[in-house]
CSV table of C-alpha atoms and ligand atoms in Angstrom, one decimal:
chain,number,residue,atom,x,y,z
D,57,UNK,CA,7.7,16.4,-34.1
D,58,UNK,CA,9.8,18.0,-31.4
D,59,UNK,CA,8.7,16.5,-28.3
D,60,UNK,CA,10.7,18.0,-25.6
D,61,UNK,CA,10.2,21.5,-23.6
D,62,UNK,CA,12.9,23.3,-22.3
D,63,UNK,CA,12.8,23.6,-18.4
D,64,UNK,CA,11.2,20.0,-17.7
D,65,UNK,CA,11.9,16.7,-16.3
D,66,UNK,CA,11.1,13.4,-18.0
D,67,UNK,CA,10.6,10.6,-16.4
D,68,UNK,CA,11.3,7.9,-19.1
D,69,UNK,CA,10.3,4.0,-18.8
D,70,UNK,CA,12.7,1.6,-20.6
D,71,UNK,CA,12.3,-2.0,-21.1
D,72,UNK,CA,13.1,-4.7,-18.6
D,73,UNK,CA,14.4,-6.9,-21.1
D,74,UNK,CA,13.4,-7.0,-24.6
D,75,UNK,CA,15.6,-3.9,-26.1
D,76,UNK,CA,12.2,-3.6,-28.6
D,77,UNK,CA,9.7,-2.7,-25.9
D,78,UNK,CA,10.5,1.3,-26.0
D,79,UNK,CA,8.0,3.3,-27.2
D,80,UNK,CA,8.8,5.8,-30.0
D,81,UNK,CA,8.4,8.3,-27.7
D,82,UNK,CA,11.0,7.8,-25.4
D,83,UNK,CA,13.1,7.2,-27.8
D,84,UNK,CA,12.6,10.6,-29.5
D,85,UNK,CA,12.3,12.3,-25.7
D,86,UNK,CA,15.7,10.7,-24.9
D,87,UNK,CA,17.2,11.9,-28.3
D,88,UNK,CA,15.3,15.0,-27.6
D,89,UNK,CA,17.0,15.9,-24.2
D,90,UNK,CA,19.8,18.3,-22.4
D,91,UNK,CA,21.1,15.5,-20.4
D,92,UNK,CA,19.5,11.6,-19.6
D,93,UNK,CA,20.4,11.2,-16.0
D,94,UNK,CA,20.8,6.9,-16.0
D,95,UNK,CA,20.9,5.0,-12.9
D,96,UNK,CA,23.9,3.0,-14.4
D,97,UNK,CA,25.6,4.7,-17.7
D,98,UNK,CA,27.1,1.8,-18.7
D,99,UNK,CA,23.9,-0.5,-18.8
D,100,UNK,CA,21.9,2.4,-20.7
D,101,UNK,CA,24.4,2.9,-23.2
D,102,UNK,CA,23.7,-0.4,-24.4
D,103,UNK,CA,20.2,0.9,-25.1
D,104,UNK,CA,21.1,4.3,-26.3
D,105,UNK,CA,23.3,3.1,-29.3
D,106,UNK,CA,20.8,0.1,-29.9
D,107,UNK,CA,18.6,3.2,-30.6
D,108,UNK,CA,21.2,5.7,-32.2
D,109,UNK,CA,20.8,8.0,-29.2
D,110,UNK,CA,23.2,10.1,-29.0
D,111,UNK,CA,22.8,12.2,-25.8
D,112,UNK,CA,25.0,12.8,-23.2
D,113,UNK,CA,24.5,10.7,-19.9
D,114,UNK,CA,25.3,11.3,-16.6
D,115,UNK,CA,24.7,8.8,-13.5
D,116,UNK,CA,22.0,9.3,-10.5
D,117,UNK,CA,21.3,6.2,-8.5
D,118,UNK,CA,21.3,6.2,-4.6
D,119,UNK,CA,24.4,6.8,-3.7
D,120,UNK,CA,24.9,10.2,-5.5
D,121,UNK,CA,21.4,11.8,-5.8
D,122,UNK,CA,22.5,14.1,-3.2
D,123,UNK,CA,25.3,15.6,-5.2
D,124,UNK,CA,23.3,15.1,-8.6
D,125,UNK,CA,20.0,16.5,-7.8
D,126,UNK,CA,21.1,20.2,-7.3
D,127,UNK,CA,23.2,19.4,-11.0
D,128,UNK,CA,20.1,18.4,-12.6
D,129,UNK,CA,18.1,21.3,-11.2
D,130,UNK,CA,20.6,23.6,-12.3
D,131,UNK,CA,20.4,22.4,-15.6
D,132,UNK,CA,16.8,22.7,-15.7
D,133,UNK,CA,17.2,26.5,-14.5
D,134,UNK,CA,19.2,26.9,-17.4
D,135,UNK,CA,16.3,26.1,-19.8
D,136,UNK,CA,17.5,22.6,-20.1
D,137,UNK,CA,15.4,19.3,-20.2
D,138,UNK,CA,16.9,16.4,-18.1
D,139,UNK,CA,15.6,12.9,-18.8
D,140,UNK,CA,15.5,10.3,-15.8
D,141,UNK,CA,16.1,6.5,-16.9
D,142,UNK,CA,16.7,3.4,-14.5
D,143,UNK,CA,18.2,0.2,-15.1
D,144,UNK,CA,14.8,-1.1,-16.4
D,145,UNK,CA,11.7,-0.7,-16.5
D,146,UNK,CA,9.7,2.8,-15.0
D,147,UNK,CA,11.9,5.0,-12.6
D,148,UNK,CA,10.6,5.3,-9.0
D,149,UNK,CA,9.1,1.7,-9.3
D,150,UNK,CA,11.8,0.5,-6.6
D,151,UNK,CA,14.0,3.0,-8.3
D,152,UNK,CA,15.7,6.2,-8.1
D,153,UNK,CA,13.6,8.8,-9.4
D,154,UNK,CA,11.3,10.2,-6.4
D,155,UNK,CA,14.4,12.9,-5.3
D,156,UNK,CA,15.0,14.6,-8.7
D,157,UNK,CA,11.0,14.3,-9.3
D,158,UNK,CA,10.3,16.0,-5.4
D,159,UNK,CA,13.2,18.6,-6.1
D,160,UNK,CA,11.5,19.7,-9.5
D,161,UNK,CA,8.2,20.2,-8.2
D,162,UNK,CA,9.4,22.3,-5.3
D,163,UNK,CA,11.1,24.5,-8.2
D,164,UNK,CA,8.2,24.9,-9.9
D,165,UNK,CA,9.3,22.9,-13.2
D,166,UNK,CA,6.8,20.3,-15.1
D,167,UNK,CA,7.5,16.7,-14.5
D,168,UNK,CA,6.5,14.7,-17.5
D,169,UNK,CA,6.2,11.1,-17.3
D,170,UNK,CA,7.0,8.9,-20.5
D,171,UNK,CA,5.4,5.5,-19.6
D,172,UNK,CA,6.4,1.9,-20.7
D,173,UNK,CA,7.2,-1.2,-18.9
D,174,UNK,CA,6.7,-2.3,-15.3
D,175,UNK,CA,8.3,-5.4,-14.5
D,176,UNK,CA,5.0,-5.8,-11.5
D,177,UNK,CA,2.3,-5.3,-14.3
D,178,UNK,CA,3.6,-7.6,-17.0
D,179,UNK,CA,3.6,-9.8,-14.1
D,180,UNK,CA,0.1,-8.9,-12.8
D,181,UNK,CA,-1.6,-8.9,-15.8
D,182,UNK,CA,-0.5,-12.8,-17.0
D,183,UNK,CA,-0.9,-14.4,-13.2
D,184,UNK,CA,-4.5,-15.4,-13.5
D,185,UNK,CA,-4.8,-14.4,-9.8
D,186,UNK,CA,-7.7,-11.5,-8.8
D,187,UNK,CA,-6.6,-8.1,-9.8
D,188,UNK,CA,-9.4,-6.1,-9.9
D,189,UNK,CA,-7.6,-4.7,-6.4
D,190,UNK,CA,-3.9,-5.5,-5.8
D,191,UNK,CA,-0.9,-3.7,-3.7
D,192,UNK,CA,2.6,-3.8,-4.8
D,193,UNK,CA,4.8,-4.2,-2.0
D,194,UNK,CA,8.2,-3.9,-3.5
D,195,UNK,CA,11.4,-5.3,-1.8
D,196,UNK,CA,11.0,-7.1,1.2
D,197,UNK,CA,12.8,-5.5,4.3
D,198,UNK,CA,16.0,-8.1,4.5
D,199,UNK,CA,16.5,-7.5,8.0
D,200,UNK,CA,14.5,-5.1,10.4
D,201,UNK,CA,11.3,-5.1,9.9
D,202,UNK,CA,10.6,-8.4,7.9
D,203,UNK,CA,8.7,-9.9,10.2
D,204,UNK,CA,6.4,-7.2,10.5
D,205,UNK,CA,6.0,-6.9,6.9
D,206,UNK,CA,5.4,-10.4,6.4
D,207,UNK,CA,2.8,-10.3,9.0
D,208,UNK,CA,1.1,-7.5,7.2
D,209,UNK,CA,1.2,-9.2,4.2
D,210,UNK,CA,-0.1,-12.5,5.6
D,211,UNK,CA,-3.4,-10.4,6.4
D,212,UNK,CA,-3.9,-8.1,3.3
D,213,UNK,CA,-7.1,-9.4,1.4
D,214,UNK,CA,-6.1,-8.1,-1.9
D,215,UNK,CA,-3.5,-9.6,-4.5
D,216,UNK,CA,0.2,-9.1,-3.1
D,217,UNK,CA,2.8,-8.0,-5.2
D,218,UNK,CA,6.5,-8.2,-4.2
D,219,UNK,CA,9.9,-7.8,-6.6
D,220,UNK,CA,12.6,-10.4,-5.6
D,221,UNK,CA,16.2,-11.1,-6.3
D,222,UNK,CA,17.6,-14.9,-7.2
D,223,UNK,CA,19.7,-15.1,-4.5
D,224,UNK,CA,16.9,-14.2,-1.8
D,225,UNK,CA,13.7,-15.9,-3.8
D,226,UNK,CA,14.1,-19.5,-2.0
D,227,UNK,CA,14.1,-17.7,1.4
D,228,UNK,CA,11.0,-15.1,0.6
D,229,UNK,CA,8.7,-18.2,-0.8
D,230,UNK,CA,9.6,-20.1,2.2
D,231,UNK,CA,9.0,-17.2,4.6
D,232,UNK,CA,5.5,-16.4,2.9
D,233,UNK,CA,4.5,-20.4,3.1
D,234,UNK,CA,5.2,-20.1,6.9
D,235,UNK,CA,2.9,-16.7,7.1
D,236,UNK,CA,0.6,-17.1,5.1
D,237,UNK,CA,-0.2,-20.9,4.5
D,238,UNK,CA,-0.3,-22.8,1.2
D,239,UNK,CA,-2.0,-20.1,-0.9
D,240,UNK,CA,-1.6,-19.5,-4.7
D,241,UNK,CA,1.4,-17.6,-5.9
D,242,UNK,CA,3.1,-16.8,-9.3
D,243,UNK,CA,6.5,-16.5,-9.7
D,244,UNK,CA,7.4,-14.3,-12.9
D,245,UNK,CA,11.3,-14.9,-13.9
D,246,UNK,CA,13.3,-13.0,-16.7
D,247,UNK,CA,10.2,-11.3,-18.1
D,248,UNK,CA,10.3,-10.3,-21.8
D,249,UNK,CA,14.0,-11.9,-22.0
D,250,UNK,CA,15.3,-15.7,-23.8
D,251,UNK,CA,14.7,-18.1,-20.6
D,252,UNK,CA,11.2,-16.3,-19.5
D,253,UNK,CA,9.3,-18.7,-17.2
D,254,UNK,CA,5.9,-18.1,-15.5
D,255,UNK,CA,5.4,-20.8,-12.8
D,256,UNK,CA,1.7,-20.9,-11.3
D,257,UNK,CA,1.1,-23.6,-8.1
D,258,UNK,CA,1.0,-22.9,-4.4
D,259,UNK,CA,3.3,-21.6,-1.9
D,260,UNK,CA,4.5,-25.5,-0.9
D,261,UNK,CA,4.8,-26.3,-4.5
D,262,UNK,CA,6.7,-22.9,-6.1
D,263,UNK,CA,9.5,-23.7,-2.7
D,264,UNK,CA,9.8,-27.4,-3.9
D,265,UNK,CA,10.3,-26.0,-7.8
D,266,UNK,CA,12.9,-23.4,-6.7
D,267,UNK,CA,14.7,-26.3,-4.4
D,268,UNK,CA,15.0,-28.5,-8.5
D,269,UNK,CA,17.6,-25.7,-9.6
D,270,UNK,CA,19.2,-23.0,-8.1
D,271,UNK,CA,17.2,-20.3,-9.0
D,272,UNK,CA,18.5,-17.4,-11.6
D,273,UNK,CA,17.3,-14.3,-12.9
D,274,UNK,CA,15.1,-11.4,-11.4
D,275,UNK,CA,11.3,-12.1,-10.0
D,276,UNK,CA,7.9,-11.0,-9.7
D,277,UNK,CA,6.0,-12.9,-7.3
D,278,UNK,CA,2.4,-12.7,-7.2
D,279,UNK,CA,0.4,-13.6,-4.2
D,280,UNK,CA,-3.3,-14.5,-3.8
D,281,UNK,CA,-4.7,-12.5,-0.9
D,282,UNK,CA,-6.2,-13.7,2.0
D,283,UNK,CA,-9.7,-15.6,1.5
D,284,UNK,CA,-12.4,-12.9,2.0
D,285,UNK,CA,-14.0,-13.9,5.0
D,286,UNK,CA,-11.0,-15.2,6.8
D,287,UNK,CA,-9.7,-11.5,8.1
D,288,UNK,CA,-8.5,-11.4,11.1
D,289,UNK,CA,-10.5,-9.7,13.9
D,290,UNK,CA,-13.8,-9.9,11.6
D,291,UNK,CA,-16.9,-11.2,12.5
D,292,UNK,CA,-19.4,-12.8,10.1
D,293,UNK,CA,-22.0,-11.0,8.5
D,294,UNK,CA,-21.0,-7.6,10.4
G,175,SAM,N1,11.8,-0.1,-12.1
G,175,SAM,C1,11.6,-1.5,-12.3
G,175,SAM,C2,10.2,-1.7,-12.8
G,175,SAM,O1,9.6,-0.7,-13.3
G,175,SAM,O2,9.7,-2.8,-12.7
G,175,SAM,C3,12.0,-2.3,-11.1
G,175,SAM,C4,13.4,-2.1,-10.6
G,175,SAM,S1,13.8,-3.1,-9.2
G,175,SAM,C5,15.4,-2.4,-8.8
G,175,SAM,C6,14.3,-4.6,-9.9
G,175,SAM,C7,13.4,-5.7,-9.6
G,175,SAM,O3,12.3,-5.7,-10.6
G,175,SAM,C8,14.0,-7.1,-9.8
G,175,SAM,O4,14.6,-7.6,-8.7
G,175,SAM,C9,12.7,-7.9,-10.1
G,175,SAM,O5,12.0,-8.2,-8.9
G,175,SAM,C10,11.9,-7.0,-10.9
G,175,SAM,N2,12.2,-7.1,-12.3
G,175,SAM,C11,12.8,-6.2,-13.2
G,175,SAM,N3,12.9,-6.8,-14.4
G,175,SAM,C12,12.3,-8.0,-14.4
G,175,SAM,C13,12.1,-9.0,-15.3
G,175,SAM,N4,12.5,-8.9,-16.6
G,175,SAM,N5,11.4,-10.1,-14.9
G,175,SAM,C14,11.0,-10.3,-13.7
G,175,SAM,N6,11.2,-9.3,-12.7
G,175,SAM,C15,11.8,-8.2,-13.1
Protein backbone atom coordinates (compact mmCIF):
# COMPACT_ATOMS: atom_id res chain seq x y z
CA UNK A 1 0.00 0.00 0.00
CA UNK A 2 1.15 3.42 -1.07
CA UNK A 3 1.33 5.33 2.03
CA UNK A 4 2.28 8.77 1.10
CA UNK A 5 0.14 11.91 -0.26
CA UNK A 6 1.54 14.33 -2.40
CA UNK A 7 1.64 17.84 -0.81
CA UNK A 8 2.31 16.68 2.96
CA UNK A 9 4.73 16.75 5.66
CA UNK A 10 5.78 13.67 7.69
CA UNK A 11 7.03 13.84 10.72
CA UNK A 12 8.83 10.45 11.14
CA UNK A 13 10.11 8.90 14.54
CA UNK A 14 13.33 6.74 14.25
CA UNK A 15 14.91 4.71 16.88
CA UNK A 16 17.25 6.00 19.59
CA UNK A 17 19.33 3.11 19.37
CA UNK A 18 18.31 -0.26 18.38
CA UNK A 19 18.31 0.07 14.33
CA UNK A 20 15.12 -2.69 14.72
CA UNK A 21 12.73 -0.28 16.55
CA UNK A 22 11.22 1.40 13.18
CA UNK A 23 8.02 0.72 12.49
CA UNK A 24 7.05 -0.60 9.05
CA UNK A 25 5.55 2.39 8.40
CA UNK A 26 8.21 4.77 8.49
CA UNK A 27 10.03 2.76 6.70
CA UNK A 28 7.66 2.54 3.73
CA UNK A 29 6.78 6.60 4.31
CA UNK A 30 10.57 7.31 4.20
CA UNK A 31 10.88 5.11 0.94
CA UNK A 32 7.67 6.58 -0.04
CA UNK A 33 8.84 10.29 0.07
CA UNK A 34 10.00 13.47 -2.31
CA UNK A 35 12.79 14.28 -0.14
CA UNK A 36 13.59 13.14 3.93
CA UNK A 37 14.92 16.31 5.35
CA UNK A 38 17.55 14.55 8.31
CA UNK A 39 18.92 16.59 11.07
CA UNK A 40 22.44 14.98 10.25
CA UNK A 41 22.65 13.09 6.65
CA UNK A 42 25.38 11.26 7.54
CA UNK A 43 24.01 9.62 10.85
CA UNK A 44 20.55 8.73 8.90
CA UNK A 45 22.22 7.15 6.11
CA UNK A 46 23.32 4.58 8.30
CA UNK A 47 19.58 3.90 8.85
CA UNK A 48 18.42 4.40 5.40
CA UNK A 49 20.69 1.66 3.84
CA UNK A 50 20.17 -0.59 6.98
CA UNK A 51 16.60 -0.38 5.55
CA UNK A 52 17.28 -0.25 1.69
CA UNK A 53 15.97 3.30 1.51
CA UNK A 54 16.80 4.83 -1.18
CA UNK A 55 15.58 8.45 -1.07
CA UNK A 56 17.31 11.44 -1.47
CA UNK A 57 18.24 13.39 1.85
CA UNK A 58 18.87 16.74 2.52
CA UNK A 59 19.95 18.38 6.00
CA UNK A 60 17.66 20.74 8.45
CA UNK A 61 18.96 21.06 11.88
CA UNK A 62 19.22 24.55 13.68
CA UNK A 63 21.57 26.17 12.12
CA UNK A 64 19.99 26.09 8.47
CA UNK A 65 16.21 25.77 9.03
CA UNK A 66 16.06 29.32 7.91
CA UNK A 67 17.40 28.66 4.49
CA UNK A 68 15.77 25.07 4.36
CA UNK A 69 12.31 25.74 5.45
CA UNK A 70 11.24 27.92 2.42
CA UNK A 71 13.17 24.70 0.20
CA UNK A 72 10.91 22.26 1.81
CA UNK A 73 7.84 24.28 1.39
CA UNK A 74 8.57 24.79 -2.03
CA UNK A 75 8.82 21.33 -2.58
CA UNK A 76 5.67 20.69 -0.99
CA UNK A 77 3.97 23.41 -3.39
CA UNK A 78 5.21 21.31 -6.03
CA UNK A 79 3.02 18.35 -5.03
CA UNK A 80 5.92 16.81 -3.23
CA UNK A 81 5.95 15.00 0.20
CA UNK A 82 8.92 15.91 2.46
CA UNK A 83 9.73 13.56 5.33
CA UNK A 84 11.34 15.21 8.66
CA UNK A 85 13.76 12.72 10.63
CA UNK A 86 16.20 13.69 13.65
CA UNK A 87 19.12 12.07 14.96
CA UNK A 88 16.86 9.71 17.09
CA UNK A 89 14.03 9.22 18.30
CA UNK A 90 10.57 11.67 17.43
CA UNK A 91 11.45 15.17 15.80
CA UNK A 92 10.48 18.19 17.85
CA UNK A 93 11.12 16.20 21.15
CA UNK A 94 14.21 18.58 21.86
CA UNK A 95 14.61 18.48 18.12
CA UNK A 96 14.34 20.37 15.01
CA UNK A 97 11.00 19.92 13.58
CA UNK A 98 8.52 22.71 15.13
CA UNK A 99 9.77 25.39 12.04
CA UNK A 100 9.09 23.23 8.97
CA UNK A 101 5.83 21.75 10.95
CA UNK A 102 4.62 25.80 11.89
CA UNK A 103 5.62 26.85 8.21
CA UNK A 104 3.34 23.91 6.75
CA UNK A 105 0.43 24.69 8.66
CA UNK A 106 0.49 28.35 7.75
CA UNK A 107 0.46 27.04 3.99
CA UNK A 108 -2.34 25.12 4.48
CA UNK A 109 -0.57 21.57 3.86
CA UNK A 110 -1.39 18.34 6.17
CA UNK A 111 1.22 17.49 8.74
CA UNK A 112 1.24 13.81 9.39
CA UNK A 113 2.93 12.46 12.21
CA UNK A 114 4.57 8.75 11.95
CA UNK A 115 5.14 7.90 15.68
CA UNK A 116 7.95 5.62 17.30
CA UNK A 117 10.39 6.00 19.93
CA UNK A 118 10.91 8.71 22.61
CA UNK A 119 13.92 8.44 24.42
CA UNK A 120 11.67 10.26 27.73
CA UNK A 121 8.93 7.49 27.49
CA UNK A 122 11.05 4.38 27.24
CA UNK A 123 12.48 6.10 30.23
CA UNK A 124 9.18 6.94 31.95
CA UNK A 125 7.48 3.93 31.41
CA UNK A 126 10.43 1.40 33.19
CA UNK A 127 11.24 4.08 36.31
CA UNK A 128 8.76 2.71 38.69
CA UNK A 129 8.21 6.40 39.81
CA UNK A 130 4.39 7.88 39.63
CA UNK A 131 3.30 8.72 36.15
CA UNK A 132 -0.05 8.83 36.10
CA UNK A 133 0.93 12.90 35.68
CA UNK A 134 4.46 13.80 34.67
CA UNK A 135 6.15 17.02 32.79
CA UNK A 136 9.04 16.62 30.56
CA UNK A 137 11.29 19.40 30.96
CA UNK A 138 13.92 18.78 28.29
CA UNK A 139 17.50 20.35 28.44
CA UNK A 140 18.29 22.17 31.29
CA UNK A 141 19.19 25.96 30.63
CA UNK A 142 23.32 25.72 30.91
CA UNK A 143 23.65 29.08 31.86
CA UNK A 144 20.90 31.93 32.17
CA UNK A 145 18.12 30.83 33.65
CA UNK A 146 19.20 27.55 35.52
CA UNK A 147 18.67 28.59 38.58
CA UNK A 148 15.25 29.60 37.93
CA UNK A 149 14.51 26.37 36.27
CA UNK A 150 15.85 24.36 38.90
CA UNK A 151 13.82 26.25 41.42
CA UNK A 152 10.72 25.52 39.42
CA UNK A 153 11.55 22.07 39.26
CA UNK A 154 12.29 21.76 42.94
CA UNK A 155 8.50 22.72 43.49
CA UNK A 156 6.60 20.85 40.65
CA UNK A 157 4.54 17.94 42.40
CA UNK A 158 4.36 15.79 39.46
CA UNK A 159 7.16 13.37 38.01
CA UNK A 160 10.04 15.47 36.42
CA UNK A 161 11.45 14.63 33.30
CA UNK A 162 14.74 16.11 32.02
CA UNK A 163 17.17 14.71 28.91
CA UNK A 164 20.94 15.05 29.78
CA UNK A 165 24.31 14.81 28.13
CA UNK A 166 27.40 12.75 29.81
CA UNK A 167 29.50 15.41 30.02
CA UNK A 168 26.91 17.70 32.06
CA UNK A 169 24.98 14.61 34.14
CA UNK A 170 27.40 14.77 37.24
CA UNK A 171 26.77 18.53 37.50
CA UNK A 172 22.65 18.34 36.90
CA UNK A 173 22.27 15.32 39.70
CA UNK A 174 24.34 17.43 41.94
CA UNK A 175 22.39 20.62 41.23
CA UNK A 176 18.94 18.82 41.68
CA UNK A 177 20.30 17.12 45.16
CA UNK A 178 20.99 20.79 46.36
CA UNK A 179 17.20 21.89 45.12
CA UNK A 180 15.38 19.49 45.69
CA UNK A 181 16.79 17.24 48.59
CA UNK A 182 17.49 13.53 48.61
CA UNK A 183 14.42 12.43 46.48
CA UNK A 184 14.15 9.36 44.16
CA UNK A 185 15.47 9.62 40.74
CA UNK A 186 16.22 7.27 37.72
CA UNK A 187 18.87 7.69 35.57
CA UNK A 188 18.16 6.01 32.02
CA UNK A 189 21.63 5.53 30.02
CA UNK A 190 22.11 4.23 26.28
CA UNK A 191 18.44 3.08 26.09
CA UNK A 192 17.76 0.24 23.63
CA UNK A 193 21.68 0.12 22.80
CA UNK A 194 24.66 -2.80 24.04
CA UNK A 195 25.73 -1.06 27.62
CA UNK A 196 21.87 0.03 28.56
CA UNK A 197 21.80 0.69 32.29
CA UNK A 198 18.79 1.74 34.43
CA UNK A 199 20.06 3.05 37.82
CA UNK A 200 17.14 3.54 40.49
CA UNK A 201 18.30 5.23 44.23
CA UNK A 202 18.17 8.73 45.44
CA UNK A 203 19.56 11.92 44.38
CA UNK A 204 22.76 11.46 47.14
CA UNK A 205 23.17 7.99 45.90
CA UNK A 206 22.80 8.31 41.74
CA UNK A 207 25.78 11.55 42.44
CA UNK A 208 27.98 8.94 44.42
CA UNK A 209 27.31 6.16 41.35
CA UNK A 210 28.21 8.75 38.60
CA UNK A 211 31.44 9.93 40.83
CA UNK A 212 32.59 5.45 40.46
CA UNK A 213 33.15 6.16 36.53
CA UNK A 214 33.14 8.86 34.44
CA UNK A 215 29.87 8.79 33.10
CA UNK A 216 29.20 7.96 29.22
CA UNK A 217 26.43 7.83 26.92
CA UNK A 218 23.18 9.97 26.63
CA UNK A 219 20.46 10.19 29.71
CA UNK A 220 17.06 10.29 30.80
CA UNK A 221 16.65 11.22 34.32
CA UNK A 222 13.50 10.78 36.04
CA UNK A 223 12.58 12.67 39.11
CA UNK A 224 10.01 11.99 41.80
CA UNK A 225 8.01 15.11 42.37
CA UNK A 226 7.65 16.91 45.32
CA UNK A 227 5.73 15.02 48.30
CA UNK A 228 2.04 16.08 48.03
CA UNK A 229 1.49 18.04 50.91
CA UNK A 230 4.83 19.67 51.05
CA UNK A 231 3.95 22.60 48.32
CA UNK A 232 5.16 25.51 48.93
CA UNK A 233 2.76 28.30 50.05
CA UNK A 234 -0.05 25.54 50.84
CA UNK A 235 -1.89 25.26 53.78
CA UNK A 236 -3.27 21.92 55.21
CA UNK A 237 -6.54 20.75 54.50
CA UNK A 238 -7.38 24.12 52.34
N1 LIG B 1 14.17 13.44 19.73
C1 LIG B 1 14.73 12.63 20.77
C2 LIG B 1 13.61 11.85 21.46
O1 LIG B 1 12.56 11.68 20.85
O2 LIG B 1 13.79 11.40 22.59
C3 LIG B 1 15.58 13.47 21.75
C4 LIG B 1 16.72 14.20 21.11
S1 LIG B 1 17.70 15.13 22.21
C5 LIG B 1 18.68 16.07 21.09
C6 LIG B 1 18.91 13.97 22.74
C7 LIG B 1 18.72 13.58 24.21
O3 LIG B 1 17.71 12.58 24.30
C8 LIG B 1 19.95 12.95 24.82
O4 LIG B 1 20.87 13.91 25.33
C9 LIG B 1 19.35 12.13 25.93
O5 LIG B 1 19.03 12.95 27.04
C10 LIG B 1 18.05 11.64 25.28
N2 LIG B 1 18.28 10.36 24.61
C11 LIG B 1 18.26 10.12 23.28
N3 LIG B 1 18.50 8.80 23.04
C12 LIG B 1 18.68 8.23 24.25
C13 LIG B 1 18.97 6.90 24.67
N4 LIG B 1 19.14 5.91 23.79
N5 LIG B 1 19.07 6.67 26.00
C14 LIG B 1 18.90 7.65 26.90
N6 LIG B 1 18.65 8.92 26.56
C15 LIG B 1 18.54 9.21 25.25
Amino acid sequence: MNQVVPGTLYIVATPIGHLQDMTHRAVEVLRGVSLIAAEDTRTTRVLLDHYGIATPSVSYHSHNEVRRVPQLIERLKEGGSVAVVSDAGTPGISDPASVVVRAALEHGFPVVPIPGATAFVSALVVSGLRIDRFVFEGFLPVKKGRRTRLASVAKEVRTIVLYESPHRIQRTVRELLEHCGDRRVVLARELTKKFEEIYRGRLSDAAAHLERKVPRGEFVVVLEGMEEGMEAGTDDGV
